[in-house]
Coordinates of C-alpha atoms in Angstrom, one line a residue:
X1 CA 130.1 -9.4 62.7
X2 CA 129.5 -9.5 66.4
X3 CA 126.7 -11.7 67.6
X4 CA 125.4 -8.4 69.1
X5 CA 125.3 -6.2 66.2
X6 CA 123.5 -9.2 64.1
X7 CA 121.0 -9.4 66.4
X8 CA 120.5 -5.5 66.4
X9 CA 120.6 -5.6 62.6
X10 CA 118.3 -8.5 62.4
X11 CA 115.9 -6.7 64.7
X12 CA 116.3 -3.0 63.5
X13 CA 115.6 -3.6 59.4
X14 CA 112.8 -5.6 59.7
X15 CA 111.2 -3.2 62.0
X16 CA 112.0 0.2 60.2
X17 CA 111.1 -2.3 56.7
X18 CA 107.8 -3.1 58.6
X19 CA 107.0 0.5 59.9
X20 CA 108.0 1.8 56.5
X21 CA 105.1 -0.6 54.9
X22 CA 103.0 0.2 57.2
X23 CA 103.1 3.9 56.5
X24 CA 103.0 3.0 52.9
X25 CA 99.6 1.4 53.6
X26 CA 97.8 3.8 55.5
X27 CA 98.8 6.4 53.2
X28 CA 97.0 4.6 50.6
X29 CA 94.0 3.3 52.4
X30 CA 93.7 7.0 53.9
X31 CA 93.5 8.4 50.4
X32 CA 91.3 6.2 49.0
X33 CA 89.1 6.8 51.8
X34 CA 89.1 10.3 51.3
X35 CA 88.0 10.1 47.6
X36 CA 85.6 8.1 48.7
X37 CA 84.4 10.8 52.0
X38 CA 84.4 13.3 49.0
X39 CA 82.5 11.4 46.5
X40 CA 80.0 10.9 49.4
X41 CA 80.1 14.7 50.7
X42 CA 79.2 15.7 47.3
X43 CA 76.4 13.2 46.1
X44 CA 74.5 14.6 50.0
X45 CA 75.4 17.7 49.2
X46 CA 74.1 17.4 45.4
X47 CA 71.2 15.8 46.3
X48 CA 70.5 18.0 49.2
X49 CA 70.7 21.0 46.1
X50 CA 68.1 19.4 44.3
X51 CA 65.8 19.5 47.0
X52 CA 66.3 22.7 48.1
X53 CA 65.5 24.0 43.9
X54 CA 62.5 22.3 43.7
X55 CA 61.2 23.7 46.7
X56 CA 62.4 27.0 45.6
X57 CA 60.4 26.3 42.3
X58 CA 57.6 25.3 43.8
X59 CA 57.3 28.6 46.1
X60 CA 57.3 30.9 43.1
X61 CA 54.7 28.0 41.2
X62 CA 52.7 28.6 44.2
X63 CA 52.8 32.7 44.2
X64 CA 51.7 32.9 40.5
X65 CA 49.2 29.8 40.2
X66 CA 46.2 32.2 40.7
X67 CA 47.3 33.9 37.7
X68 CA 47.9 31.0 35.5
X69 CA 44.8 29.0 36.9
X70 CA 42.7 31.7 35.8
X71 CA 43.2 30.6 32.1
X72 CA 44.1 34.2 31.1
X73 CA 47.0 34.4 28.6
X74 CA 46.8 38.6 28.2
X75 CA 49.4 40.3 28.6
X76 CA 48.5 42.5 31.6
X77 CA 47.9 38.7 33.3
X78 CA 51.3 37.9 32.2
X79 CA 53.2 41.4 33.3
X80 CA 51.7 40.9 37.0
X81 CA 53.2 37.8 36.8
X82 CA 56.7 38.8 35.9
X83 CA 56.2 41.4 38.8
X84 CA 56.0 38.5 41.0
X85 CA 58.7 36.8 40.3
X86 CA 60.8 39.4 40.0
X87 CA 60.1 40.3 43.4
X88 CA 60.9 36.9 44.8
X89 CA 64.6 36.4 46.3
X90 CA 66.1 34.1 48.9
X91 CA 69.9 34.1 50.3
X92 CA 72.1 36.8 48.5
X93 CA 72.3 35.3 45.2
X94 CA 68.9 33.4 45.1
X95 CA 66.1 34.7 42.5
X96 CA 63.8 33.5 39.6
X97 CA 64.6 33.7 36.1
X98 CA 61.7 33.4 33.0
X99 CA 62.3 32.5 28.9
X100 CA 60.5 32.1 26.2
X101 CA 60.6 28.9 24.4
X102 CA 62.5 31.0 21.8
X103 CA 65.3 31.8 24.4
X104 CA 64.1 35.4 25.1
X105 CA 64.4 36.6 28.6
X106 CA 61.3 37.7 30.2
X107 CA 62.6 37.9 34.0
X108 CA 66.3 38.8 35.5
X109 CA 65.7 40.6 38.6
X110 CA 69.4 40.8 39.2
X111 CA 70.0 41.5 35.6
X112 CA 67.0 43.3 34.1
X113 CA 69.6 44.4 31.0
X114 CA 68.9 41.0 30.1
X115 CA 65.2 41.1 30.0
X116 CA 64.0 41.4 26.1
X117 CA 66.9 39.9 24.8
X118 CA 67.6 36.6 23.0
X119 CA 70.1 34.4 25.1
X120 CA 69.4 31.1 22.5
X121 CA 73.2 30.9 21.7
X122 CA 74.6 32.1 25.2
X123 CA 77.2 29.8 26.1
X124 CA 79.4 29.7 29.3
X125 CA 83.0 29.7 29.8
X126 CA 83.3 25.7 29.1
X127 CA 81.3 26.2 26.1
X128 CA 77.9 24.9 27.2
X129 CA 74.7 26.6 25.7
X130 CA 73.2 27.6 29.1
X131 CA 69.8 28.9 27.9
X132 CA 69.6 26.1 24.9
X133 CA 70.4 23.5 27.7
X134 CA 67.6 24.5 30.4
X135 CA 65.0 24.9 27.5
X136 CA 65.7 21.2 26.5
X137 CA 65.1 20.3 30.3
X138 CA 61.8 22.0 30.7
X139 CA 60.4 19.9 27.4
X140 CA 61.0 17.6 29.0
X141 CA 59.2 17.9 32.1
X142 CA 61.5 20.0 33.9
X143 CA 64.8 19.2 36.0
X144 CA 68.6 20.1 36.4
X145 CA 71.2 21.3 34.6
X146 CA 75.0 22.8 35.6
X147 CA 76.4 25.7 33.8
X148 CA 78.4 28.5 34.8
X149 CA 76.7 32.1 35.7
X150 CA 77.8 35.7 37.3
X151 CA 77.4 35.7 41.2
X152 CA 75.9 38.8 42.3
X153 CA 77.6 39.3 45.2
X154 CA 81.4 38.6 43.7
X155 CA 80.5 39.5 40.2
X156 CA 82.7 36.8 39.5
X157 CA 81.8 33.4 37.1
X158 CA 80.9 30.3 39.3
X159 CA 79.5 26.7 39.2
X160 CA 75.9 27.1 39.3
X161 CA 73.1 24.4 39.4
X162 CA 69.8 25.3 38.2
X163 CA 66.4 23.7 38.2
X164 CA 63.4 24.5 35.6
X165 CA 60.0 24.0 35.2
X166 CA 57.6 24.8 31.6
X167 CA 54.1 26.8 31.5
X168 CA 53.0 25.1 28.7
X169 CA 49.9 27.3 27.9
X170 CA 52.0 30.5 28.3
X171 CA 55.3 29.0 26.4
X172 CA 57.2 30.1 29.1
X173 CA 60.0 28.3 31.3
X174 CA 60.5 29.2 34.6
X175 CA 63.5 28.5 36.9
X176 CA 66.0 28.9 39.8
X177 CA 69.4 28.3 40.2
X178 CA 72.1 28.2 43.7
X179 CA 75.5 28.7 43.2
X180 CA 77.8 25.4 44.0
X181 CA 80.7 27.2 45.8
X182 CA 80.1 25.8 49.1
X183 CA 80.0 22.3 47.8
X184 CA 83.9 23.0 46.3
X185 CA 84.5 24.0 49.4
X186 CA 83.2 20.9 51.4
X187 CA 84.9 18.5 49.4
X188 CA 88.5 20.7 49.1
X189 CA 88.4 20.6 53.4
X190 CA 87.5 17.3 53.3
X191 CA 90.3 16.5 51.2
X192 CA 92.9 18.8 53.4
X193 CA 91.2 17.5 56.5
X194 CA 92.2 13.6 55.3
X195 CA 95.3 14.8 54.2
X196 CA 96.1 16.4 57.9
X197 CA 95.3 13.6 59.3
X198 CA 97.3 11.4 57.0
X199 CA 100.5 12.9 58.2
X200 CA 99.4 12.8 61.9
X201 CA 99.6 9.4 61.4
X202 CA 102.7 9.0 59.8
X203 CA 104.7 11.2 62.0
X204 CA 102.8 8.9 65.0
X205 CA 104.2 6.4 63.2
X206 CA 108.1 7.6 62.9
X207 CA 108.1 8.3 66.7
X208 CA 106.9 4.8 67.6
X209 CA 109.5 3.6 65.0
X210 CA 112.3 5.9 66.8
X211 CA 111.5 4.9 70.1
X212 CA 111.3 1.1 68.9
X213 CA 114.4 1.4 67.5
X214 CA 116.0 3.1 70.4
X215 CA 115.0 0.7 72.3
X216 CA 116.3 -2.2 70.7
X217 CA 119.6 -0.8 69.9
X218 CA 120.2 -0.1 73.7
X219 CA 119.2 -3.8 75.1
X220 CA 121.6 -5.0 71.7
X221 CA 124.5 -3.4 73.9
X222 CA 123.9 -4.8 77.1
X223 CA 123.4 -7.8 75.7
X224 CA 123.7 -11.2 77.6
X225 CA 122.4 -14.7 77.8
X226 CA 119.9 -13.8 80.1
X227 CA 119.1 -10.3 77.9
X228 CA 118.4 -11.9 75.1
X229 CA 115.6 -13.9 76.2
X230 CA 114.1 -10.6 77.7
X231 CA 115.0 -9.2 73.8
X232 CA 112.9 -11.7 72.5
X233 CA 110.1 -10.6 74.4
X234 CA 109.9 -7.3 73.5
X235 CA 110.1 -8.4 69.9
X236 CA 106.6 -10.6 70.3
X237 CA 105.3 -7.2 72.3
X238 CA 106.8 -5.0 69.4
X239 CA 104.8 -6.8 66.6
X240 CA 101.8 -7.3 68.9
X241 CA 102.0 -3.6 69.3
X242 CA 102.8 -3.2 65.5
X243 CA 99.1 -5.2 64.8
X244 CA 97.2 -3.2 67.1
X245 CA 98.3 0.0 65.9
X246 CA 97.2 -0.5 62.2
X247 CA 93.8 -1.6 63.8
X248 CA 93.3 0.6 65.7
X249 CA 94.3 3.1 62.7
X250 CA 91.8 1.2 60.3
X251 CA 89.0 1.7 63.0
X252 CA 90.0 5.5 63.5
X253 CA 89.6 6.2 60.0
X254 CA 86.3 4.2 59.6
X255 CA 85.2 6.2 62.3
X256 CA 86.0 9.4 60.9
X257 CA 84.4 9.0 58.1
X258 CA 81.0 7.7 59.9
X259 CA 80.7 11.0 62.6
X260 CA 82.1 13.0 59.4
X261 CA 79.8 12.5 56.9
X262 CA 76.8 12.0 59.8
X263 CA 77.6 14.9 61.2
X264 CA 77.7 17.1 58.0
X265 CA 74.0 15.7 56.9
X266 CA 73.1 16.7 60.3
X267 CA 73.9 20.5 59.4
X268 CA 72.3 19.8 56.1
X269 CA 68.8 18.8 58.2
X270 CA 68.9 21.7 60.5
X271 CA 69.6 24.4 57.5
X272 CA 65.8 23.0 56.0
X273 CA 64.6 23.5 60.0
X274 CA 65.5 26.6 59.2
X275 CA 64.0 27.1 55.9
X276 CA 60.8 25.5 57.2
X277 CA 60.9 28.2 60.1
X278 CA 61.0 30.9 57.7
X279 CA 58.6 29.7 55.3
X280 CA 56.3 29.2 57.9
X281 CA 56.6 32.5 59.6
X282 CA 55.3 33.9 55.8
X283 CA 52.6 31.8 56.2
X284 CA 53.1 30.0 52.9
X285 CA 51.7 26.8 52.9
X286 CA 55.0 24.6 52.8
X287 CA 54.6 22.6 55.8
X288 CA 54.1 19.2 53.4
X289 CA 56.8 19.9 51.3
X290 CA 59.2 20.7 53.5
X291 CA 58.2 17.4 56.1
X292 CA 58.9 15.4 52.9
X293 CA 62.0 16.8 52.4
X294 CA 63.4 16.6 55.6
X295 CA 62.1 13.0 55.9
X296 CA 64.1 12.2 53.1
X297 CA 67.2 13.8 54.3
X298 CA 67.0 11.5 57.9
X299 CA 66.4 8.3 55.5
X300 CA 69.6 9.3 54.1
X301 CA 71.3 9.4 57.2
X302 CA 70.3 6.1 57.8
X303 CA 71.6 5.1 54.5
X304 CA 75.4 6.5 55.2
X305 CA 75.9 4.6 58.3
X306 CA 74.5 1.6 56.9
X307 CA 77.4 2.0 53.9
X308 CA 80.1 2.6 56.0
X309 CA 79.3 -0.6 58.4
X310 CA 78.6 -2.6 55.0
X311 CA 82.6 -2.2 53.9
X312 CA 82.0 -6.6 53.6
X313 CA 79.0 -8.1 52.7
X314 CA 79.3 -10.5 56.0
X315 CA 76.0 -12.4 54.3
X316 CA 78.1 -13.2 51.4
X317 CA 81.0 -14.8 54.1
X318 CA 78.7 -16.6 55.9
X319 CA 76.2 -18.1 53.9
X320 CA 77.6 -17.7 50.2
X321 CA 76.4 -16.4 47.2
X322 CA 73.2 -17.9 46.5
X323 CA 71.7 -17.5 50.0
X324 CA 73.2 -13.6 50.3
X325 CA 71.1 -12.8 47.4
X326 CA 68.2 -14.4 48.4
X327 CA 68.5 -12.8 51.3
X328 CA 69.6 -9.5 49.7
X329 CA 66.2 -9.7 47.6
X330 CA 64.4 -10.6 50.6
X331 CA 65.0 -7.3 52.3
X332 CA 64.3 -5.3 49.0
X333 CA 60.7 -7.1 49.2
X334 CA 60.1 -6.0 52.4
X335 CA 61.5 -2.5 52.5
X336 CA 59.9 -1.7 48.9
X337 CA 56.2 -3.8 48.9
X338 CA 58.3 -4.9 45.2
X339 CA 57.5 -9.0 44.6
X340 CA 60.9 -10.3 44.0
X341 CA 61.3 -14.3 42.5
X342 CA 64.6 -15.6 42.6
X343 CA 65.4 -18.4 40.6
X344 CA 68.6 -20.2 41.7
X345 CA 70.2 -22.9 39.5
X346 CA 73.5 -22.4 40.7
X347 CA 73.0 -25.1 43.5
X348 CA 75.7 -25.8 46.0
X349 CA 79.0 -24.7 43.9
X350 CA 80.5 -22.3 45.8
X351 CA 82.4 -19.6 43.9
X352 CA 85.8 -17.8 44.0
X353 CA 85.5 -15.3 46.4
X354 CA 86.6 -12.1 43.7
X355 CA 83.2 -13.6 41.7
X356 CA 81.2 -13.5 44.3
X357 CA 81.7 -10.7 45.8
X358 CA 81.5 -8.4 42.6
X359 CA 78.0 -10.3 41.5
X360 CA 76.5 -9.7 44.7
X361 CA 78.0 -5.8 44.9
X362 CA 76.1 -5.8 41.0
X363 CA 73.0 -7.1 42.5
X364 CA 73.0 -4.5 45.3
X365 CA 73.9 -1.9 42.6
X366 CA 71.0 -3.2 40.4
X367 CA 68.4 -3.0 43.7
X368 CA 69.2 0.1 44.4
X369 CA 68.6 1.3 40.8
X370 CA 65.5 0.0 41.0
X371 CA 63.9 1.4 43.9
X372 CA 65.1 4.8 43.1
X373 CA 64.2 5.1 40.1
X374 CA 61.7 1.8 38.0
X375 CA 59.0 2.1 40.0
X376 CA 58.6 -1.6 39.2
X377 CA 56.1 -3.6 40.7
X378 CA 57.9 -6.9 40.4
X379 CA 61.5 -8.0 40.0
X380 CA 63.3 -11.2 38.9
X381 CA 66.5 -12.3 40.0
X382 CA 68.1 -15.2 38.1
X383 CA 71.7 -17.2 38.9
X384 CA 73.0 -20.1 37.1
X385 CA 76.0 -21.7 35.7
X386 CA 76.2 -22.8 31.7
X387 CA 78.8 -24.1 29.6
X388 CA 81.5 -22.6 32.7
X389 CA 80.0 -20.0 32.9
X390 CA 78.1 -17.9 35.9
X391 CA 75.3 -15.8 34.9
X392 CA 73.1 -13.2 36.4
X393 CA 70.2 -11.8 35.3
X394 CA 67.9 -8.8 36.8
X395 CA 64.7 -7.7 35.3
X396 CA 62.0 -5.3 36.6
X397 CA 58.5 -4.0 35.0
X398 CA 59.8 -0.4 35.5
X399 CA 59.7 2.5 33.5
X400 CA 62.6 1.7 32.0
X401 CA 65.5 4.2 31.1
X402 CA 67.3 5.7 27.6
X403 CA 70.4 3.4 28.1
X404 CA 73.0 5.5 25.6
X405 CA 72.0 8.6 27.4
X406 CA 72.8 7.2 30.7
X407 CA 76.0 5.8 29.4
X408 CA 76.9 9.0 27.8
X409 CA 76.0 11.6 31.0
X410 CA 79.4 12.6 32.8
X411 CA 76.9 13.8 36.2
X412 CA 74.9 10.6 36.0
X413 CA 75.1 6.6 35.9
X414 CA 77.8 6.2 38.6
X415 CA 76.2 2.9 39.2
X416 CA 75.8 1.7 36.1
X417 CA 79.9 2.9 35.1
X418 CA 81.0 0.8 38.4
X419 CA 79.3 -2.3 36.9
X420 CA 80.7 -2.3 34.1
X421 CA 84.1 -1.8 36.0
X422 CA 83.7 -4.7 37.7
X423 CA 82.7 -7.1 35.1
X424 CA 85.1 -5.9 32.6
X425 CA 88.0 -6.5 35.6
X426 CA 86.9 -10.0 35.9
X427 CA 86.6 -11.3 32.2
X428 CA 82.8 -11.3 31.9
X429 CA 80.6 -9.4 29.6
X430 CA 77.5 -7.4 30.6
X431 CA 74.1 -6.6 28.5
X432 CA 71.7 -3.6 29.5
X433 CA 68.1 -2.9 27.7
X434 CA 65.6 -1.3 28.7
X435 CA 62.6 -0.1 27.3
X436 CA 59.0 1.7 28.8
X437 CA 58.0 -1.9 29.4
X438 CA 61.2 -2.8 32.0
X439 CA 64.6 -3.4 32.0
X440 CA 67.0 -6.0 31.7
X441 CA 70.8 -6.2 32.9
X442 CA 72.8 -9.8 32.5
X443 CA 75.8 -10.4 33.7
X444 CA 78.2 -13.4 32.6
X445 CA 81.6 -14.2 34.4
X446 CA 83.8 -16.6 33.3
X447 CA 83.9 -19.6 35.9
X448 CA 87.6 -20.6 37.6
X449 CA 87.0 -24.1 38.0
X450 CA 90.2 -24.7 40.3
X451 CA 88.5 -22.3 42.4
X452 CA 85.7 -23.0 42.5
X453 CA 84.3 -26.4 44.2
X454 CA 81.0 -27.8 45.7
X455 CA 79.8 -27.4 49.0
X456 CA 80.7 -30.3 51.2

């Protein structure tokens, strides 16, 4: 072959090799990025449901608590209160629904054929006893469940999340539900949105390949002594320009997902405004509730931009394991009022880097748990290293939590399955109890001594 054609050859295949790769790689980096814009859009979105039920709940709580503080348990006391809440109705599909503890409807303002009748075995499309299911939640002190129900403005069967409540001295159970359309159709445009831009990218991509290659190919016929020098230094410029592209790409889709899921939590915050405006113009005393609510909702905010600048825990990077936790532990403190003690007997031995990082993401995990949901007033963190092997320990004076039922949820316990992921990637074995007095979780990873060294 030529001497020309080699070096068009040698230039062209590794640059259509390297541009291939590259597409390869922000295909896959794009799509996990969108599973993880869509596991985010729903958990805000979720969340931001919850909210909105309770306060539902605790509007028609509010309209009948005359009634039911009275102490009167007649039934003319307990038809005016049906009245009520049949009479209550927000959006086109919002109203209040009442049961017996025997499963007997007592209110369905949008079905009133329903009213008198037994629903006990009434089971959805999937198979899920709907009535049975919200009955067991208001036992137990009220909260959420997900069944299927009829819209009444499609007539059609939809996702529905509902939240209950229980009148204990009346046996009744009292409720609300919204309809989770919009949700499936957040995440399914967030999904076709990454998608779009996925393939923006990649035809970006082909063009700069095209135009590379063109390029090449027409200095590789004029070539010359003093030509190829100058082809040699488009090639350092090509791969220069190669780098900065999937940068630049990276920092585009980080991006993205920062203004997308900001911006969306943003609509969220002015959609309460809005509630609170209308509540207010009724002159229901809401104001608290609702100032709660949307404080909650700007904390969260917070908390997504913080996630999507905390990709690496830089802590861990610089100052290694032991101090990032202490560290880690020491913010907790402060942000919670929680006493934290960290005992560290791990020293200076500096761990593999795949260690490190997943005990520090478990720690994090753990924290967060914590806060959320303990209520512990102190927290201790141990790390240490027996028999070559790392271990770490987190216990809190919580309230603790029914560990098999947390396991077993297919809604709950995200944190808790990712754990486990990670320690059962690297080897190690993990131990969770908890009881009403606290809560312990240990972790032990194997230790790769030819990775792992001392600190000089």
């Amino acid at each position: 072959m030529q001497l020309r054609l080699k070096i068009v050859l040698l230039t062209i295949l590794p640059l259509l090799l390297a541009m291939s790769a590259l597409g390869t790689l922000v295909v896959h980096r794009a799509d996990r990025l969108a599973e993880q814009q869509a596991v985010l859009i729903e958990d805000s979105l979720y969340r931001a449901k919850q909210a909105e039920l309770q306060h539902y709940v605790q509007l028609a709580l509010t309209a009948i608590d005359p009634l039911y503080r009275s102490g009167r348990s007649d039934a003319a006391t307990q038809e005016q209160a049906k009245r009520i809440l049949s009479g209550i109705s927000y959006g086109d599909d919002g109203y209040f629904f009442a049961y017996d503890l025997a499963g007997k409807n007592l209110v369905h303002p949008r079905k009133p054929e329903l009213v008198g009748r037994n629903l006990w075995d009434l089971t959805d499309p999937h198979g899920r006893h709907v009535i049975r299911s919200l009955l067991n939640k208001a036992r137990h002190g009220g909260g959420f469940q997900r069944y299927e129900w009829e819209k009444p403005t499609t007539r059609k069967m939809s996702e529905k999340l509902g939240y209950v409540v229980l009148l204990e001295r009346w046996g009744w159970m009292i409720g609300t539900g919204v309809y989770l359309d919009d949700v499936e159709r957040a995440i399914r445009a967030s999904r076709d949105k990454a998608r779009a831009n996925v393939h923006a990218t990649l035809w970006d991509i082909a063009a700069v390949a095209l135009g590379a290659v063109l390029l090449v190919f027409a200095g590789g016929l004029a070539l010359n002594v003093s030509e190829q020098r100058v082809a040699d230094k488009k090639l350092k410029v090509l791969a220069q320009r190669l780098v900065n592209s999937q940068e630049q790409e990276r920092a585009r889709v980080s991006r993205e997902l920062h203004d997308g899921i900001s911006q969306l939590l943003v609509s969220t915050k002015f959609q309460f405004e809005l509630v609170q405006h209308k509540l207010e113009s009724g002159g229901l005393d809401v104001q608290e509730a609702l100032n709660k609510g949307l404080a909650g909702l700007t904390e969260a905010l917070g908390e997504v931009r913080r996630v999507s600048h905390d990709l690496r825990p830089s802590a861990l990077d610089m100052l290694g394991l032991s101090a990032a936790l202490g560290q880690l532990a020491s913010e907790f403190e402060q942000r919670t009022g929680t006493r934290v003690v960290v005992g560290n007997r791990l020293g200076d031995l500096v761990l593999p880097d795949l260690e490190a990082v997943a005990l520090f993401r478990i720690a994090q995990e753990a924290f967060t748990n914590i806060e959320r949901h303990a209520g512990a007033k102190s927290v201790a963190l141990e790390l240490g290293c027996v028999d070559r092997t790392i271990r770490l320990a987190i216990t809190d004076d919580g309230c603790g939590f029914d560990v098999e039922d947390v396991s077993r949820s297919t809604t709950g316990g995200i944190g808790l399955h990712n754990i486990r992921e990670r320690v059962e990637h690297l080897g190690g074995t993990l131990v969770l109890t908890s009881t009403s007095a606290g809560t312990l979780l240990e972790v032990t990873l194997p230790l790769r001594s030819e990775e792992a060294h001392h600190a000089s």
